[in-house]
mmCIF file of C-alpha atoms in Angstrom:
data_model
loop_
_atom_site.group_PDB
_atom_site.id
_atom_site.type_symbol
_atom_site.label_atom_id
_atom_site.label_comp_id
_atom_site.label_asym_id
_atom_site.label_seq_id
_atom_site.Cartn_x
_atom_site.Cartn_y
_atom_site.Cartn_z
ATOM 1 C CA MET A 101 -27.313 -48.438 -14.154
ATOM 2 C CA SER A 102 -28.574 -51.688 -12.609
ATOM 3 C CA GLY A 103 -31.955 -51.496 -10.921
ATOM 4 C CA GLN A 104 -33.392 -49.322 -13.644
ATOM 5 C CA SER A 105 -36.567 -50.096 -15.558
ATOM 6 C CA ILE A 106 -36.526 -51.039 -19.226
ATOM 7 C CA LEU A 107 -39.437 -51.097 -21.684
ATOM 8 C CA VAL A 108 -38.918 -53.314 -24.741
ATOM 9 C CA ALA A 109 -41.272 -52.747 -27.672
ATOM 10 C CA GLY A 110 -41.503 -56.014 -29.593
ATOM 11 C CA THR A 111 -41.016 -59.669 -28.688
ATOM 12 C CA GLY A 112 -39.561 -61.137 -31.868
ATOM 13 C CA ILE A 113 -36.033 -62.514 -32.003
ATOM 14 C CA ALA A 114 -34.398 -59.168 -31.159
ATOM 15 C CA GLY A 115 -36.851 -58.496 -28.326
ATOM 16 C CA LEU A 116 -36.320 -61.973 -26.906
ATOM 17 C CA GLY A 117 -32.589 -61.350 -27.200
ATOM 18 C CA ALA A 118 -33.088 -58.311 -24.954
ATOM 19 C CA ALA A 119 -35.069 -60.411 -22.473
ATOM 20 C CA LEU A 120 -32.182 -62.896 -22.335
ATOM 21 C CA ALA A 121 -29.517 -60.205 -22.126
ATOM 22 C CA PHE A 122 -31.179 -58.378 -19.209
ATOM 23 C CA GLY A 123 -32.638 -61.470 -17.546
ATOM 24 C CA ASN A 124 -31.484 -62.596 -14.117
ATOM 25 C CA SER A 125 -30.236 -59.092 -13.301
ATOM 26 C CA ASP A 126 -31.279 -56.075 -11.238
ATOM 27 C CA TYR A 127 -32.901 -54.460 -14.275
ATOM 28 C CA ARG A 128 -36.692 -54.524 -14.333
ATOM 29 C CA VAL A 129 -37.718 -55.497 -17.863
ATOM 30 C CA THR A 130 -41.210 -55.175 -19.349
ATOM 31 C CA MET A 131 -41.829 -56.693 -22.772
ATOM 32 C CA ILE A 132 -44.638 -55.134 -24.839
ATOM 33 C CA ASP A 133 -46.183 -57.681 -27.216
ATOM 34 C CA ARG A 134 -48.865 -56.700 -29.703
ATOM 35 C CA ASP A 135 -49.945 -60.348 -30.110
ATOM 36 C CA PRO A 136 -51.788 -62.806 -27.835
ATOM 37 C CA PRO A 137 -49.853 -65.005 -25.392
ATOM 38 C CA THR A 138 -47.612 -67.770 -26.694
ATOM 39 C CA PRO A 139 -49.672 -70.852 -27.630
ATOM 40 C CA GLU A 140 -49.586 -73.926 -25.476
ATOM 41 C CA GLY A 141 -48.593 -77.265 -26.907
ATOM 42 C CA SER A 142 -45.869 -78.615 -29.138
ATOM 43 C CA PRO A 143 -43.663 -76.950 -31.757
ATOM 44 C CA GLU A 144 -45.841 -78.574 -34.409
ATOM 45 C CA GLU A 145 -48.982 -76.970 -32.972
ATOM 46 C CA ALA A 146 -47.206 -73.622 -32.794
ATOM 47 C CA PHE A 147 -46.184 -73.847 -36.444
ATOM 48 C CA GLN A 148 -49.768 -74.520 -37.479
ATOM 49 C CA SER A 149 -51.614 -72.022 -35.273
ATOM 50 C CA TRP A 150 -49.342 -69.260 -33.952
ATOM 51 C CA GLU A 151 -50.357 -65.935 -35.466
ATOM 52 C CA ARG A 152 -47.839 -63.081 -35.320
ATOM 53 C CA ARG A 153 -49.124 -59.912 -36.991
ATOM 54 C CA GLY A 154 -45.803 -58.153 -36.627
ATOM 55 C CA ALA A 155 -43.602 -60.944 -38.035
ATOM 56 C CA THR A 156 -44.561 -61.622 -41.647
ATOM 57 C CA GLN A 157 -41.357 -63.652 -42.045
ATOM 58 C CA LEU A 158 -42.319 -66.056 -39.228
ATOM 59 C CA ARG A 159 -42.919 -69.021 -41.548
ATOM 60 C CA HIS A 160 -40.166 -68.351 -44.045
ATOM 61 C CA SER A 161 -36.920 -70.285 -44.125
ATOM 62 C CA HIS A 162 -34.375 -69.338 -41.494
ATOM 63 C CA VAL A 163 -30.796 -70.283 -40.769
ATOM 64 C CA PHE A 164 -29.458 -69.441 -37.328
ATOM 65 C CA LEU A 165 -25.778 -68.724 -37.814
ATOM 66 C CA GLY A 166 -22.777 -69.584 -35.670
ATOM 67 C CA ARG A 167 -22.725 -66.262 -33.847
ATOM 68 C CA LEU A 168 -26.223 -66.857 -32.443
ATOM 69 C CA THR A 169 -25.750 -70.592 -31.881
ATOM 70 C CA THR A 170 -22.504 -70.046 -29.979
ATOM 71 C CA LEU A 171 -24.008 -67.264 -27.858
ATOM 72 C CA LEU A 172 -26.919 -69.488 -26.813
ATOM 73 C CA ARG A 173 -24.708 -72.523 -26.244
ATOM 74 C CA THR A 174 -22.141 -70.739 -24.081
ATOM 75 C CA ARG A 175 -24.321 -68.267 -22.146
ATOM 76 C CA TYR A 176 -27.628 -70.118 -21.901
ATOM 77 C CA PRO A 177 -26.910 -73.859 -21.725
ATOM 78 C CA GLU A 178 -30.310 -74.590 -20.163
ATOM 79 C CA LEU A 179 -32.050 -72.801 -23.025
ATOM 80 C CA MET A 180 -29.941 -74.695 -25.558
ATOM 81 C CA LYS A 181 -30.887 -77.983 -23.888
ATOM 82 C CA GLU A 182 -34.566 -77.036 -24.123
ATOM 83 C CA LEU A 183 -34.123 -76.210 -27.812
ATOM 84 C CA LEU A 184 -32.449 -79.551 -28.508
ATOM 85 C CA ASP A 185 -35.083 -81.388 -26.466
ATOM 86 C CA SER A 186 -37.713 -79.676 -28.640
ATOM 87 C CA GLY A 187 -36.222 -81.146 -31.801
ATOM 88 C CA THR A 188 -33.817 -78.474 -33.047
ATOM 89 C CA ARG A 189 -30.398 -79.624 -34.269
ATOM 90 C CA ILE A 190 -26.859 -78.303 -34.261
ATOM 91 C CA PHE A 191 -25.106 -78.644 -37.629
ATOM 92 C CA GLY A 192 -21.354 -78.484 -37.180
ATOM 93 C CA PHE A 193 -18.635 -77.180 -39.451
ATOM 94 C CA ALA A 194 -17.518 -80.719 -40.274
ATOM 95 C CA ASP A 195 -21.086 -81.736 -41.145
ATOM 96 C CA GLY A 196 -21.151 -79.218 -43.975
ATOM 97 C CA LEU A 197 -17.893 -80.175 -45.655
ATOM 98 C CA PRO A 198 -18.128 -81.543 -49.213
ATOM 99 C CA PRO A 199 -17.177 -85.218 -49.614
ATOM 100 C CA SER A 200 -13.829 -84.315 -51.177
ATOM 101 C CA LEU A 201 -12.681 -82.594 -47.975
ATOM 102 C CA GLN A 202 -14.173 -84.811 -45.285
ATOM 103 C CA ASP A 203 -11.262 -87.281 -45.030
ATOM 104 C CA SER A 204 -8.645 -84.541 -44.767
ATOM 105 C CA TYR A 205 -10.487 -82.448 -42.171
ATOM 106 C CA ARG A 206 -8.778 -81.992 -38.803
ATOM 107 C CA ALA A 207 -10.695 -80.105 -36.154
ATOM 108 C CA ARG A 208 -9.189 -76.875 -34.848
ATOM 109 C CA PRO A 209 -10.123 -74.637 -31.904
ATOM 110 C CA GLY A 210 -12.969 -72.362 -32.904
ATOM 111 C CA ASP A 211 -14.570 -74.746 -35.391
ATOM 112 C CA ASP A 212 -17.416 -75.352 -32.933
ATOM 113 C CA ASP A 213 -18.225 -71.634 -33.087
ATOM 114 C CA LEU A 214 -19.175 -72.076 -36.750
ATOM 115 C CA ALA A 215 -21.996 -74.517 -35.984
ATOM 116 C CA ILE A 216 -25.477 -73.417 -37.011
ATOM 117 C CA LEU A 217 -28.873 -74.282 -35.562
ATOM 118 C CA PHE A 218 -31.472 -76.078 -37.688
ATOM 119 C CA SER A 219 -34.941 -74.960 -36.593
ATOM 120 C CA ARG A 220 -38.158 -73.469 -37.833
ATOM 121 C CA ARG A 221 -38.439 -69.939 -36.530
ATOM 122 C CA THR A 222 -41.695 -70.780 -34.758
ATOM 123 C CA THR A 223 -39.905 -73.479 -32.748
ATOM 124 C CA LEU A 224 -36.983 -71.226 -31.816
ATOM 125 C CA GLU A 225 -39.240 -68.357 -30.726
ATOM 126 C CA LEU A 226 -41.592 -70.661 -28.830
ATOM 127 C CA VAL A 227 -38.801 -72.147 -26.724
ATOM 128 C CA MET A 228 -37.008 -68.805 -26.237
ATOM 129 C CA ARG A 229 -40.256 -67.119 -25.200
ATOM 130 C CA ARG A 230 -41.102 -69.823 -22.652
ATOM 131 C CA TYR A 231 -37.596 -69.607 -21.232
ATOM 132 C CA ALA A 232 -37.666 -65.799 -21.038
ATOM 133 C CA SER A 233 -41.101 -65.851 -19.401
ATOM 134 C CA ARG A 234 -39.614 -67.728 -16.456
ATOM 135 C CA LEU A 235 -36.929 -65.124 -15.782
ATOM 136 C CA PRO A 236 -37.768 -63.449 -12.457
ATOM 137 C CA ASN A 237 -37.189 -59.844 -13.555
ATOM 138 C CA VAL A 238 -38.901 -60.084 -16.977
ATOM 139 C CA THR A 239 -42.627 -59.414 -17.477
ATOM 140 C CA PHE A 240 -44.552 -59.897 -20.717
ATOM 141 C CA ILE A 241 -47.622 -57.773 -21.496
ATOM 142 C CA ASN A 242 -49.650 -59.302 -24.322
ATOM 143 C CA ASP A 243 -52.280 -57.820 -26.640
ATOM 144 C CA ALA A 244 -50.704 -54.414 -26.126
ATOM 145 C CA GLY A 245 -49.992 -51.950 -28.908
ATOM 146 C CA VAL A 246 -47.412 -49.163 -28.678
ATOM 147 C CA ARG A 247 -49.141 -45.982 -29.865
ATOM 148 C CA GLY A 248 -46.512 -43.317 -29.240
ATOM 149 C CA VAL A 249 -43.633 -42.088 -27.146
ATOM 150 C CA ILE A 250 -43.392 -40.007 -23.977
ATOM 151 C CA THR A 251 -40.555 -37.504 -24.301
ATOM 152 C CA GLY A 252 -38.771 -34.842 -22.312
ATOM 153 C CA ARG A 253 -35.700 -32.597 -22.584
ATOM 154 C CA ASN A 254 -32.563 -32.532 -20.465
ATOM 155 C CA ALA A 255 -30.688 -29.423 -19.316
ATOM 156 C CA GLU A 256 -28.904 -29.230 -22.695
ATOM 157 C CA ASP A 257 -32.281 -29.403 -24.497
ATOM 158 C CA THR A 258 -31.544 -32.891 -25.880
ATOM 159 C CA LEU A 259 -34.607 -35.028 -26.500
ATOM 160 C CA SER A 260 -35.000 -37.987 -24.150
ATOM 161 C CA LEU A 261 -37.461 -40.845 -23.982
ATOM 162 C CA GLU A 262 -39.338 -41.275 -20.729
ATOM 163 C CA GLY A 263 -41.738 -44.037 -21.698
ATOM 164 C CA LEU A 264 -44.352 -45.284 -24.142
ATOM 165 C CA LYS A 265 -48.041 -44.821 -24.787
ATOM 166 C CA VAL A 266 -49.480 -48.330 -24.722
ATOM 167 C CA GLU A 267 -52.992 -49.405 -25.676
ATOM 168 C CA ARG A 268 -54.555 -52.253 -23.742
ATOM 169 C CA ASN A 269 -58.206 -53.275 -23.622
ATOM 170 C CA GLY A 270 -59.204 -50.265 -25.688
ATOM 171 C CA ALA A 271 -57.526 -47.691 -23.428
ATOM 172 C CA VAL A 272 -54.172 -45.954 -23.859
ATOM 173 C CA GLU A 273 -51.981 -45.619 -20.779
ATOM 174 C CA ASP A 274 -48.605 -44.029 -20.127
ATOM 175 C CA MET A 275 -45.901 -46.534 -19.205
ATOM 176 C CA ARG A 276 -42.736 -44.833 -17.989
ATOM 177 C CA ALA A 277 -39.253 -46.303 -17.806
ATOM 178 C CA ASP A 278 -35.604 -45.309 -17.546
ATOM 179 C CA ILE A 279 -34.695 -46.989 -20.840
ATOM 180 C CA VAL A 280 -36.767 -47.709 -23.971
ATOM 181 C CA VAL A 281 -35.670 -50.390 -26.435
ATOM 182 C CA ASP A 282 -37.130 -50.540 -29.930
ATOM 183 C CA ALA A 283 -37.261 -54.168 -31.050
ATOM 184 C CA SER A 284 -40.368 -53.701 -33.188
ATOM 185 C CA GLY A 285 -38.755 -54.839 -36.419
ATOM 186 C CA ARG A 286 -38.425 -53.637 -39.963
ATOM 187 C CA ASN A 287 -41.620 -51.571 -39.964
ATOM 188 C CA THR A 288 -40.806 -49.707 -36.751
ATOM 189 C CA PRO A 289 -42.834 -46.508 -36.193
ATOM 190 C CA PHE A 290 -40.239 -45.011 -33.833
ATOM 191 C CA PRO A 291 -38.288 -42.981 -36.436
ATOM 192 C CA ASP A 292 -41.416 -41.058 -37.450
ATOM 193 C CA TRP A 293 -42.452 -40.509 -33.827
ATOM 194 C CA LEU A 294 -39.018 -39.160 -32.961
ATOM 195 C CA ARG A 295 -38.795 -36.964 -36.054
ATOM 196 C CA ALA A 296 -42.107 -35.411 -35.016
ATOM 197 C CA GLN A 297 -40.364 -34.454 -31.747
ATOM 198 C CA GLY A 298 -37.481 -32.804 -33.595
ATOM 199 C CA ALA A 299 -34.946 -35.633 -33.717
ATOM 200 C CA ALA A 300 -32.823 -36.001 -36.851
ATOM 201 C CA VAL A 301 -33.191 -39.702 -37.693
ATOM 202 C CA THR A 302 -31.423 -40.608 -40.935
ATOM 203 C CA GLU A 303 -31.895 -43.677 -43.106
ATOM 204 C CA GLU A 304 -30.010 -45.345 -45.922
ATOM 205 C CA GLU A 305 -31.813 -47.966 -47.999
ATOM 206 C CA SER A 306 -30.924 -50.379 -50.775
ATOM 207 C CA PRO A 307 -33.472 -52.767 -52.331
ATOM 208 C CA ALA A 308 -32.688 -56.469 -52.304
ATOM 209 C CA GLY A 309 -34.331 -56.750 -55.718
ATOM 210 C CA ILE A 310 -36.003 -60.088 -54.979
ATOM 211 C CA LEU A 311 -39.184 -61.623 -53.624
ATOM 212 C CA TYR A 312 -39.198 -64.687 -51.386
ATOM 213 C CA PHE A 313 -41.402 -67.763 -51.736
ATOM 214 C CA THR A 314 -41.181 -70.516 -49.131
ATOM 215 C CA ARG A 315 -42.861 -73.885 -48.644
ATOM 216 C CA HIS A 316 -42.372 -76.308 -45.761
ATOM 217 C CA TYR A 317 -42.190 -80.087 -46.037
ATOM 218 C CA LYS A 318 -41.926 -83.057 -43.682
ATOM 219 C CA LEU A 319 -40.042 -86.293 -44.182
ATOM 220 C CA LEU A 320 -42.260 -89.364 -44.477
ATOM 221 C CA ASP A 321 -42.132 -92.028 -41.795
ATOM 222 C CA GLY A 322 -39.073 -94.170 -42.412
ATOM 223 C CA ALA A 323 -37.507 -91.692 -44.842
ATOM 224 C CA GLU A 324 -34.243 -89.882 -44.173
ATOM 225 C CA GLU A 325 -32.660 -86.708 -45.463
ATOM 226 C CA PRO A 326 -30.632 -87.066 -48.678
ATOM 227 C CA VAL A 327 -26.995 -87.999 -48.235
ATOM 228 C CA ARG A 328 -24.733 -84.957 -48.441
ATOM 229 C CA ASP A 329 -22.879 -85.953 -51.591
ATOM 230 C CA GLY A 330 -21.919 -82.524 -52.861
ATOM 231 C CA THR A 331 -25.155 -81.796 -54.743
ATOM 232 C CA PRO A 332 -25.710 -78.070 -54.125
ATOM 233 C CA GLY A 333 -28.513 -77.353 -51.669
ATOM 234 C CA ALA A 334 -28.460 -73.678 -52.611
ATOM 235 C CA GLY A 335 -27.571 -71.684 -55.680
ATOM 236 C CA ASP A 336 -28.207 -68.719 -57.948
ATOM 237 C CA LEU A 337 -29.444 -69.456 -61.474
ATOM 238 C CA GLY A 338 -29.814 -65.772 -62.348
ATOM 239 C CA TYR A 339 -33.552 -65.781 -62.919
ATOM 240 C CA ILE A 340 -34.141 -67.647 -59.652
ATOM 241 C CA LYS A 341 -32.263 -68.433 -56.449
ATOM 242 C CA PHE A 342 -32.937 -71.538 -54.363
ATOM 243 C CA GLY A 343 -32.104 -72.883 -50.934
ATOM 244 C CA VAL A 344 -32.959 -75.975 -48.879
ATOM 245 C CA PHE A 345 -33.225 -75.347 -45.129
ATOM 246 C CA PRO A 346 -33.288 -78.387 -42.804
ATOM 247 C CA ALA A 347 -35.235 -77.660 -39.629
ATOM 248 C CA ASP A 348 -36.515 -79.375 -36.493
ATOM 249 C CA ASN A 349 -38.581 -82.523 -36.006
ATOM 250 C CA ARG A 350 -38.042 -83.948 -39.515
ATOM 251 C CA HIS A 351 -39.148 -80.732 -41.198
ATOM 252 C CA PHE A 352 -37.378 -78.718 -43.861
ATOM 253 C CA SER A 353 -38.274 -75.815 -46.102
ATOM 254 C CA ILE A 354 -37.324 -74.600 -49.558
ATOM 255 C CA THR A 355 -37.138 -70.933 -50.476
ATOM 256 C CA LEU A 356 -37.168 -69.726 -54.064
ATOM 257 C CA ALA A 357 -36.140 -66.096 -54.564
ATOM 258 C CA VAL A 358 -37.329 -64.421 -57.741
ATOM 259 C CA PRO A 359 -36.103 -61.096 -59.144
ATOM 260 C CA GLU A 360 -38.722 -58.370 -58.808
ATOM 261 C CA ILE A 361 -38.693 -57.820 -62.570
ATOM 262 C CA GLU A 362 -39.779 -61.425 -63.258
ATOM 263 C CA THR A 363 -43.475 -60.551 -63.045
ATOM 264 C CA ALA A 364 -44.917 -63.651 -64.718
ATOM 265 C CA LEU A 365 -42.697 -66.036 -62.761
ATOM 266 C CA ARG A 366 -43.449 -64.489 -59.389
ATOM 267 C CA MET A 367 -47.203 -64.609 -60.066
ATOM 268 C CA ALA A 368 -47.064 -68.288 -60.986
ATOM 269 C CA ILE A 369 -44.644 -69.516 -58.332
ATOM 270 C CA VAL A 370 -47.063 -68.885 -55.464
ATOM 271 C CA LYS A 371 -49.201 -71.787 -56.735
ATOM 272 C CA PRO A 372 -48.218 -74.959 -54.854
ATOM 273 C CA ASP A 373 -48.127 -77.179 -57.947
ATOM 274 C CA VAL A 374 -45.920 -74.690 -59.814
ATOM 275 C CA PHE A 375 -43.625 -74.285 -56.792
ATOM 276 C CA ASP A 376 -43.184 -78.056 -56.499
ATOM 277 C CA ALA A 377 -42.664 -78.429 -60.250
ATOM 278 C CA ILE A 378 -39.861 -75.867 -60.170
ATOM 279 C CA CYS A 379 -38.246 -77.683 -57.239
ATOM 280 C CA MET A 380 -38.372 -80.958 -59.181
ATOM 281 C CA GLU A 381 -36.354 -79.344 -61.990
ATOM 282 C CA ILE A 382 -33.521 -78.339 -59.624
ATOM 283 C CA PRO A 383 -31.399 -81.361 -58.583
ATOM 284 C CA GLY A 384 -30.516 -79.897 -55.173
ATOM 285 C CA CYS A 385 -34.221 -79.484 -54.353
ATOM 286 C CA ALA A 386 -35.706 -82.444 -56.246
ATOM 287 C CA ARG A 387 -34.103 -85.096 -54.061
ATOM 288 C CA TRP A 388 -35.653 -83.453 -50.986
ATOM 289 C CA VAL A 389 -39.191 -83.041 -52.351
ATOM 290 C CA ASP A 390 -39.288 -86.469 -53.989
ATOM 291 C CA PRO A 391 -42.815 -87.783 -53.141
ATOM 292 C CA ALA A 392 -41.187 -90.992 -51.930
ATOM 293 C CA ARG A 393 -39.234 -88.996 -49.337
ATOM 294 C CA SER A 394 -41.417 -86.103 -48.124
ATOM 295 C CA GLU A 395 -44.780 -84.374 -48.269
ATOM 296 C CA ALA A 396 -45.794 -80.729 -48.220
ATOM 297 C CA ALA A 397 -46.535 -79.321 -44.756
ATOM 298 C CA SER A 398 -47.666 -75.805 -45.654
ATOM 299 C CA GLN A 399 -48.897 -73.495 -48.337
ATOM 300 C CA VAL A 400 -46.485 -71.297 -50.301
ATOM 301 C CA PHE A 401 -45.657 -68.174 -48.286
ATOM 302 C CA SER A 402 -44.557 -65.030 -50.113
ATOM 303 C CA MET A 403 -42.704 -61.952 -48.918
ATOM 304 C CA GLY A 404 -41.690 -58.731 -50.644
ATOM 305 C CA ASN A 405 -40.475 -55.230 -49.802
ATOM 306 C CA LEU A 406 -37.058 -56.660 -48.991
ATOM 307 C CA LYS A 407 -34.508 -53.926 -48.357
ATOM 308 C CA SER A 408 -31.256 -53.355 -46.583
ATOM 309 C CA THR A 409 -31.725 -50.420 -44.200
ATOM 310 C CA TRP A 410 -29.370 -48.500 -41.895
ATOM 311 C CA ARG A 411 -30.891 -46.048 -39.416
ATOM 312 C CA SER A 412 -28.851 -43.581 -37.392
ATOM 313 C CA TYR A 413 -29.927 -41.640 -34.322
ATOM 314 C CA VAL A 414 -26.638 -39.703 -34.165
ATOM 315 C CA ARG A 415 -25.890 -36.403 -35.925
ATOM 316 C CA ALA A 416 -22.443 -34.798 -36.039
ATOM 317 C CA GLY A 417 -21.369 -37.186 -33.306
ATOM 318 C CA GLN A 418 -24.217 -36.215 -30.983
ATOM 319 C CA PRO A 419 -27.100 -38.490 -29.970
ATOM 320 C CA GLN A 420 -30.462 -37.174 -31.116
ATOM 321 C CA VAL A 421 -32.427 -38.893 -28.364
ATOM 322 C CA LEU A 422 -31.307 -40.152 -24.963
ATOM 323 C CA ASN A 423 -32.410 -43.279 -23.077
ATOM 324 C CA PHE A 424 -33.506 -44.883 -26.359
ATOM 325 C CA PHE A 425 -31.884 -47.789 -28.195
ATOM 326 C CA ALA A 426 -32.969 -49.652 -31.328
ATOM 327 C CA VAL A 427 -31.930 -53.272 -31.904
ATOM 328 C CA GLY A 428 -32.359 -55.782 -34.697
ATOM 329 C CA ASP A 429 -34.198 -54.856 -37.877
ATOM 330 C CA ALA A 430 -35.434 -51.672 -36.212
ATOM 331 C CA THR A 431 -31.972 -50.196 -36.718
ATOM 332 C CA VAL A 432 -30.047 -52.394 -39.171
ATOM 333 C CA ARG A 433 -31.942 -54.516 -41.666
ATOM 334 C CA THR A 434 -29.772 -56.742 -43.853
ATOM 335 C CA ASN A 435 -30.487 -58.531 -47.111
ATOM 336 C CA PRO A 436 -32.166 -61.779 -45.979
ATOM 337 C CA LEU A 437 -30.135 -63.800 -48.477
ATOM 338 C CA TYR A 438 -27.276 -63.760 -45.969
ATOM 339 C CA GLY A 439 -29.276 -64.978 -42.976
ATOM 340 C CA ARG A 440 -27.829 -62.416 -40.558
ATOM 341 C CA GLY A 441 -30.989 -60.794 -39.207
ATOM 342 C CA CYS A 442 -31.773 -63.006 -36.205
ATOM 343 C CA SER A 443 -28.146 -63.319 -35.120
ATOM 344 C CA SER A 444 -27.610 -59.560 -35.400
ATOM 345 C CA GLY A 445 -30.669 -58.736 -33.313
ATOM 346 C CA VAL A 446 -29.607 -60.943 -30.402
ATOM 347 C CA VAL A 447 -26.017 -59.667 -30.580
ATOM 348 C CA HIS A 448 -27.293 -56.048 -30.551
ATOM 349 C CA ALA A 449 -29.233 -56.759 -27.358
ATOM 350 C CA HIS A 450 -26.184 -58.180 -25.605
ATOM 351 C CA LEU A 451 -24.022 -55.262 -26.694
ATOM 352 C CA LEU A 452 -26.659 -52.972 -25.192
ATOM 353 C CA ARG A 453 -26.500 -54.835 -21.876
ATOM 354 C CA GLN A 454 -22.716 -54.487 -21.901
ATOM 355 C CA THR A 455 -23.008 -50.765 -22.651
ATOM 356 C CA LEU A 456 -25.502 -50.037 -19.887
ATOM 357 C CA ASP A 457 -23.461 -52.050 -17.396
ATOM 358 C CA THR A 458 -20.330 -50.018 -18.090
ATOM 359 C CA SER A 459 -21.708 -46.491 -18.551
ATOM 360 C CA ASP A 460 -23.770 -44.034 -16.549
#
């Protein structure tokens, strides 16, 4: 299959995973990005100014799990070096042990694969995007909106994708390719487009039952992160869940998750003074947001409509559409409490590369 053309709709984490997976190969990859080009400047400038209409979770807390960290470290050492040079940090298995277990810990093979990456999502995407943009067979098209699909039928009358309808500069053009990858995220329009063409696309959904509220902070000059003494940095109090997320360049964030039924609480928590007051009542958060240690670096960001979703493009064992593959949240959207979304999207993309390399 090498030498074929691939259109990727979406340049979030899953889309960038596809750019990495198919980079430096004979595939010709075109990335369709609805947003303007990546901003110039530092990770701090990107956090303040980068606008991503399709990624409402861009400035929420993220944890990049061992599966993703190990994949980047082993397959893309130059990219990992650029991430570390940009201020991200690797947090190893031993680093997270409670004090009672630290003295008895003995490293074993595979422990390194459990390390996670501390980074704001804006920093991770900025560095990944710049790296992917340098790959010789990958092209990014910015300010371009996908408006529909170009379809055909094979000899067995099975629907196949032949390209995308893409709007640029006020005009819609047909962009054809051998393979189309949907990396457009949780609000993907592809299922509806394909159903309109007769495909049986099924979905299973389950609500997460919570709303997210996140605020970012920065350590003051001369201040250090609290000592890891066993005080929980995350927990579930029933009426509220909390988590502290260390990040890059002396930043960290706190996310408070409120049950959807807690109407009064979720209306109040979006106010910065209320958010901080709640954090000061939770020991695991209070020592981080102590005014002698840190200062707020953002407003309070909120996010709702959180669901787990499973989409299937197969019916009775038969694919409903050929030459089309969905990755990341576009196909499997997990409860964000478990932090699997970014890792899953990049893994999906690499499984797709493996599949196309071994099948005609």
